[in-house]
């Protein structure tokens, strides 16, 4: 018989982090197609918009978050949802060897815009079905892509599978603030200012829509407790969430050594 705790974790984790947003697509399969097409078509705008919005998700933040999650020289890294490689580059800087770092993303357009040091391997694939061997990595990162997976439990099961015993997990994500004033301020910035920035610095009209979608996914996303429950359910230990400014979450965990 399934224990109440197990049942609760299965219910929180065994689905997408948010319900389909039907203003953009009609259902879960539609979401995957829409997302991939959007990221493919707007990939050339991504770095410029990210730089302009500079919302803590710059190179400095990514580098520091990876280090504080335990990334160090010589580790083998898998960066999932690599996009244009903003986390991947920091992983290379920290490990000191591009050949130790592999990036995965479902969008060939995003990967095509990644200007990475020679030696970094890139693969097309999703978090829920990683094109990677089991127990092959010492560290797994995911930057600002968790909201896009179609099944949290499957993604964390895959992360557990590909990490070697003792391996570290670090998932960075923007989280809806806990209080009303914080929500209103972030919503004003993300729903009002960021799409305007996208209109100014981007060259693709769809970048504006993707940036609106950005906030809508943050607002609709399951709370941090559900993400933590899904990580624990996959078998990870020492699960913790480091929070900065009330919105930048770094979910860190360890695959038990044996
Ligand atoms: C906002 S970008 C983040 C890129 C990069 N990690 C960063 O820190 O800037 C989100 C990325 O998640 C990818 N993505 C969408 N669905 C995914 C999935 N199911 N598994 C892994 N990555 C996914 C998208 O293609 C996109 O490149």
Short mmCIF file of C-alpha atoms and ligand atoms in Angstrom, two decimals:
data_model
loop_
_atom_site.label_atom_id
_atom_site.label_comp_id
_atom_site.label_asym_id
_atom_site.label_seq_id
_atom_site.Cartn_x
_atom_site.Cartn_y
_atom_site.Cartn_z
CA UNK A 1 0.00 0.00 0.00
CA UNK A 2 1.25 3.53 -0.82
CA UNK A 3 2.13 5.51 2.33
CA UNK A 4 0.32 8.87 2.80
CA UNK A 5 3.70 10.68 2.55
CA UNK A 6 4.60 8.87 -0.68
CA UNK A 7 1.11 9.56 -2.08
CA UNK A 8 1.40 13.25 -1.25
CA UNK A 9 4.81 13.46 -2.93
CA UNK A 10 3.56 11.60 -5.99
CA UNK A 11 0.64 13.99 -6.31
CA UNK A 12 2.84 17.10 -5.98
CA UNK A 13 5.64 15.91 -8.24
CA UNK A 14 4.12 13.73 -10.90
CA UNK A 15 3.05 16.54 -13.20
CA UNK A 16 4.22 19.79 -14.78
CA UNK A 17 5.17 22.64 -12.41
CA UNK A 18 2.18 24.60 -13.69
CA UNK A 19 -1.09 23.89 -15.47
CA UNK A 20 -1.15 24.57 -19.24
CA UNK A 21 -1.44 28.32 -19.88
CA UNK A 22 -4.23 28.22 -22.42
CA UNK A 23 -3.77 31.79 -23.60
CA UNK A 24 -0.64 30.45 -25.34
CA UNK A 25 -1.42 26.76 -26.14
CA UNK A 26 -4.27 24.38 -25.43
CA UNK A 27 -2.74 21.43 -23.58
CA UNK A 28 0.44 19.76 -22.33
CA UNK A 29 1.63 18.38 -25.70
CA UNK A 30 0.82 21.78 -27.21
CA UNK A 31 2.97 23.44 -24.56
CA UNK A 32 6.06 21.46 -25.56
CA UNK A 33 5.66 22.29 -29.25
CA UNK A 34 4.88 25.95 -28.58
CA UNK A 35 7.84 26.34 -26.20
CA UNK A 36 10.33 24.76 -28.53
CA UNK A 37 9.16 26.88 -31.46
CA UNK A 38 9.25 30.05 -29.33
CA UNK A 39 12.76 29.38 -28.00
CA UNK A 40 13.96 28.42 -31.50
CA UNK A 41 12.56 31.56 -33.08
CA UNK A 42 13.66 34.03 -30.39
CA UNK A 43 17.06 32.48 -29.57
CA UNK A 44 19.07 35.25 -31.22
CA UNK A 45 17.45 37.81 -28.86
CA UNK A 46 17.94 35.85 -25.63
CA UNK A 47 21.36 37.08 -24.48
CA UNK A 48 20.63 40.75 -25.25
CA UNK A 49 17.32 40.67 -23.36
CA UNK A 50 18.84 38.76 -20.44
CA UNK A 51 21.66 41.32 -20.20
CA UNK A 52 19.25 44.24 -20.35
CA UNK A 53 16.84 42.91 -17.75
CA UNK A 54 19.89 41.98 -15.59
CA UNK A 55 17.62 40.60 -12.97
CA UNK A 56 20.23 38.85 -10.89
CA UNK A 57 20.53 36.19 -13.52
CA UNK A 58 23.83 37.47 -14.87
CA UNK A 59 27.13 35.63 -15.07
CA UNK A 60 28.07 36.74 -11.56
CA UNK A 61 24.92 35.27 -9.97
CA UNK A 62 25.18 32.01 -11.90
CA UNK A 63 28.87 31.58 -11.06
CA UNK A 64 28.34 32.23 -7.37
CA UNK A 65 25.32 29.93 -7.17
CA UNK A 66 27.23 27.06 -8.80
CA UNK A 67 30.17 27.50 -6.43
CA UNK A 68 28.01 27.65 -3.36
CA UNK A 69 26.22 24.47 -4.49
CA UNK A 70 29.60 22.72 -4.46
CA UNK A 71 30.89 22.94 -8.04
CA UNK A 72 34.69 22.77 -8.07
CA UNK A 73 37.65 22.16 -10.38
CA UNK A 74 37.75 18.82 -12.15
CA UNK A 75 34.07 17.89 -11.73
CA UNK A 76 32.08 16.43 -14.63
CA UNK A 77 29.05 18.68 -15.22
CA UNK A 78 25.74 18.30 -17.01
CA UNK A 79 23.92 21.59 -17.62
CA UNK A 80 20.24 20.88 -18.42
CA UNK A 81 18.12 23.51 -20.17
CA UNK A 82 21.42 25.09 -21.22
CA UNK A 83 19.77 27.49 -23.68
CA UNK A 84 22.47 29.83 -25.02
CA UNK A 85 24.92 28.49 -22.46
CA UNK A 86 24.93 31.17 -19.76
CA UNK A 87 25.22 28.61 -16.94
CA UNK A 88 27.37 26.28 -19.08
CA UNK A 89 30.05 28.99 -19.51
CA UNK A 90 30.27 29.53 -15.77
CA UNK A 91 30.56 25.78 -15.24
CA UNK A 92 33.52 25.72 -17.66
CA UNK A 93 35.15 28.64 -15.82
CA UNK A 94 34.86 26.82 -12.49
CA UNK A 95 35.80 23.29 -13.57
CA UNK A 96 38.71 24.62 -15.63
CA UNK A 97 38.19 22.14 -18.49
CA UNK A 98 35.56 22.48 -21.27
CA UNK A 99 35.72 18.75 -22.01
CA UNK A 100 34.25 18.05 -18.56
CA UNK A 101 31.07 20.02 -19.35
CA UNK A 102 28.05 18.86 -21.37
CA UNK A 103 24.95 20.94 -22.12
CA UNK A 104 21.47 19.63 -23.01
CA UNK A 105 18.46 21.54 -24.35
CA UNK A 106 15.42 20.67 -26.51
CA UNK A 107 15.80 23.82 -28.64
CA UNK A 108 18.37 23.56 -31.45
CA UNK A 109 17.91 27.31 -31.99
CA UNK A 110 19.02 28.14 -28.44
CA UNK A 111 21.95 25.72 -28.56
CA UNK A 112 22.96 27.20 -31.93
CA UNK A 113 23.31 30.63 -30.30
CA UNK A 114 25.62 29.29 -27.56
CA UNK A 115 29.16 30.56 -28.01
CA UNK A 116 31.00 28.07 -25.85
CA UNK A 117 34.68 27.23 -25.45
CA UNK A 118 35.86 24.46 -27.78
CA UNK A 119 35.48 21.09 -26.10
CA UNK A 120 32.06 21.59 -24.51
CA UNK A 121 29.68 18.93 -25.79
CA UNK A 122 26.06 19.84 -26.53
CA UNK A 123 23.13 17.47 -26.99
CA UNK A 124 19.49 17.96 -27.93
CA UNK A 125 17.14 16.52 -25.31
CA UNK A 126 14.84 17.22 -22.40
CA UNK A 127 15.17 17.03 -18.64
CA UNK A 128 12.52 14.29 -18.54
CA UNK A 129 14.46 12.02 -20.93
CA UNK A 130 18.14 12.90 -20.77
CA UNK A 131 20.33 11.59 -23.60
CA UNK A 132 23.03 10.68 -21.08
CA UNK A 133 24.56 7.65 -19.40
CA UNK A 134 23.71 6.77 -15.81
CA UNK A 135 26.07 7.88 -13.00
CA UNK A 136 28.17 9.88 -15.49
CA UNK A 137 28.29 13.33 -13.82
CA UNK A 138 29.48 14.82 -10.52
CA UNK A 139 27.33 17.94 -10.78
CA UNK A 140 24.04 18.73 -12.53
CA UNK A 141 22.86 22.31 -13.06
CA UNK A 142 19.65 23.76 -14.45
CA UNK A 143 19.24 27.53 -14.86
CA UNK A 144 15.78 29.08 -15.13
CA UNK A 145 14.27 26.17 -17.05
CA UNK A 146 12.48 24.13 -14.38
CA UNK A 147 9.16 25.89 -15.08
CA UNK A 148 9.30 24.45 -18.59
CA UNK A 149 9.54 20.72 -17.83
CA UNK A 150 6.41 18.68 -18.40
CA UNK A 151 6.84 16.41 -15.35
CA UNK A 152 8.78 17.35 -12.22
CA UNK A 153 9.06 13.78 -10.93
CA UNK A 154 10.43 12.49 -14.23
CA UNK A 155 12.99 15.32 -14.41
CA UNK A 156 14.30 14.71 -10.90
CA UNK A 157 14.33 10.92 -11.44
CA UNK A 158 16.51 11.56 -14.49
CA UNK A 159 18.80 13.90 -12.54
CA UNK A 160 19.20 11.21 -9.89
CA UNK A 161 19.98 8.59 -12.56
CA UNK A 162 22.70 10.53 -14.40
CA UNK A 163 24.49 11.79 -11.27
CA UNK A 164 27.22 9.60 -9.79
CA UNK A 165 26.84 8.64 -6.11
CA UNK A 166 27.77 11.71 -4.05
CA UNK A 167 26.92 13.99 -7.02
CA UNK A 168 25.47 17.47 -6.48
CA UNK A 169 22.31 19.05 -7.88
CA UNK A 170 21.80 22.80 -8.36
CA UNK A 171 18.55 24.13 -9.86
CA UNK A 172 18.19 27.90 -10.20
CA UNK A 173 14.73 29.34 -10.64
CA UNK A 174 12.79 32.56 -10.11
CA UNK A 175 10.08 32.11 -7.50
CA UNK A 176 6.92 34.11 -6.83
CA UNK A 177 7.55 36.18 -3.67
CA UNK A 178 5.79 35.09 -0.49
CA UNK A 179 4.13 38.48 0.18
CA UNK A 180 1.67 40.66 -1.72
CA UNK A 181 3.91 43.72 -2.06
CA UNK A 182 6.75 41.61 -3.43
CA UNK A 183 4.38 39.92 -5.89
CA UNK A 184 3.04 43.29 -7.09
CA UNK A 185 6.57 44.72 -7.53
CA UNK A 186 7.87 41.67 -9.39
CA UNK A 187 4.72 41.47 -11.52
CA UNK A 188 5.09 45.14 -12.47
CA UNK A 189 8.69 44.54 -13.52
CA UNK A 190 8.25 41.18 -15.25
CA UNK A 191 4.85 41.74 -16.90
CA UNK A 192 5.27 45.46 -17.63
CA UNK A 193 8.94 46.43 -17.89
CA UNK A 194 10.60 43.25 -19.19
CA UNK A 195 8.37 42.89 -22.29
CA UNK A 196 9.13 46.57 -23.01
CA UNK A 197 12.85 45.82 -22.74
CA UNK A 198 12.31 42.88 -25.10
CA UNK A 199 10.61 45.22 -27.59
CA UNK A 200 13.52 47.67 -27.45
CA UNK A 201 16.55 45.35 -27.50
CA UNK A 202 15.02 42.33 -29.27
CA UNK A 203 14.70 41.94 -33.01
CA UNK A 204 11.95 39.30 -32.98
CA UNK A 205 8.35 40.30 -32.21
CA UNK A 206 7.79 36.95 -30.47
CA UNK A 207 10.41 37.82 -27.83
CA UNK A 208 7.85 40.20 -26.29
CA UNK A 209 5.32 37.35 -26.00
CA UNK A 210 7.95 35.01 -24.55
CA UNK A 211 8.81 37.58 -21.88
CA UNK A 212 5.11 37.97 -20.97
CA UNK A 213 4.93 34.19 -20.74
CA UNK A 214 7.94 34.34 -18.39
CA UNK A 215 5.92 36.08 -15.67
CA UNK A 216 2.81 33.99 -16.31
CA UNK A 217 4.81 30.81 -15.62
CA UNK A 218 6.32 32.27 -12.44
CA UNK A 219 2.86 33.23 -11.21
CA UNK A 220 1.36 29.82 -12.03
CA UNK A 221 4.28 27.71 -10.78
CA UNK A 222 3.94 25.29 -7.85
CA UNK A 223 5.40 26.66 -4.59
CA UNK A 224 8.99 25.91 -3.49
CA UNK A 225 7.75 23.27 -1.01
CA UNK A 226 6.44 21.20 -3.93
CA UNK A 227 9.76 21.45 -5.77
CA UNK A 228 11.60 20.37 -2.61
CA UNK A 229 9.15 17.48 -2.14
CA UNK A 230 9.75 16.34 -5.72
CA UNK A 231 13.54 16.45 -5.25
CA UNK A 232 13.25 14.41 -2.02
CA UNK A 233 10.90 11.94 -3.67
CA UNK A 234 13.57 11.20 -6.31
CA UNK A 235 15.92 10.05 -3.53
CA UNK A 236 18.15 13.11 -3.02
CA UNK A 237 19.50 13.98 0.44
CA UNK A 238 20.48 17.31 2.05
CA UNK A 239 17.82 19.13 0.03
CA UNK A 240 17.85 22.87 0.66
CA UNK A 241 16.60 26.05 -0.96
CA UNK A 242 18.84 29.13 -0.82
CA UNK A 243 16.83 32.29 -1.47
CA UNK A 244 18.04 35.74 -2.45
CA UNK A 245 15.91 38.90 -2.56
CA UNK A 246 12.91 36.67 -1.91
CA UNK A 247 12.78 35.56 -5.56
CA UNK A 248 16.00 33.83 -6.63
CA UNK A 249 15.82 30.21 -5.52
CA UNK A 250 18.76 27.81 -5.70
CA UNK A 251 17.58 24.26 -4.95
CA UNK A 252 20.60 22.20 -3.91
CA UNK A 253 20.78 18.49 -3.06
CA UNK A 254 23.11 15.50 -2.99
CA UNK A 255 22.73 12.01 -4.40
CA UNK A 256 23.60 9.76 -1.46
CA UNK A 257 27.05 8.20 -1.76
CA UNK A 258 25.82 4.62 -1.53
C1 LIG B 1 15.06 30.76 -19.96
S1 LIG B 1 16.04 29.60 -20.87
C2 LIG B 1 17.38 29.34 -19.73
C3 LIG B 1 18.71 29.17 -20.42
C4 LIG B 1 19.93 29.12 -19.51
N1 LIG B 1 19.94 27.95 -18.66
C5 LIG B 1 20.11 30.35 -18.68
O1 LIG B 1 20.43 30.24 -17.49
O2 LIG B 1 19.99 31.44 -19.23
C6 LIG B 1 15.08 28.14 -20.68
C7 LIG B 1 15.57 26.96 -21.51
O3 LIG B 1 14.86 25.79 -21.10
C8 LIG B 1 14.73 24.97 -22.23
N2 LIG B 1 13.69 23.95 -21.99
C9 LIG B 1 12.38 23.99 -22.31
N3 LIG B 1 11.78 22.84 -21.99
C10 LIG B 1 12.75 22.04 -21.44
C11 LIG B 1 12.76 20.71 -20.93
N4 LIG B 1 11.64 19.99 -20.90
N5 LIG B 1 13.93 20.21 -20.49
C12 LIG B 1 15.07 20.95 -20.51
N6 LIG B 1 15.11 22.22 -20.99
C13 LIG B 1 13.97 22.76 -21.44
C14 LIG B 1 14.40 25.94 -23.34
O4 LIG B 1 14.62 25.40 -24.64
C15 LIG B 1 15.33 27.11 -22.99
O5 LIG B 1 16.55 27.02 -23.70
#
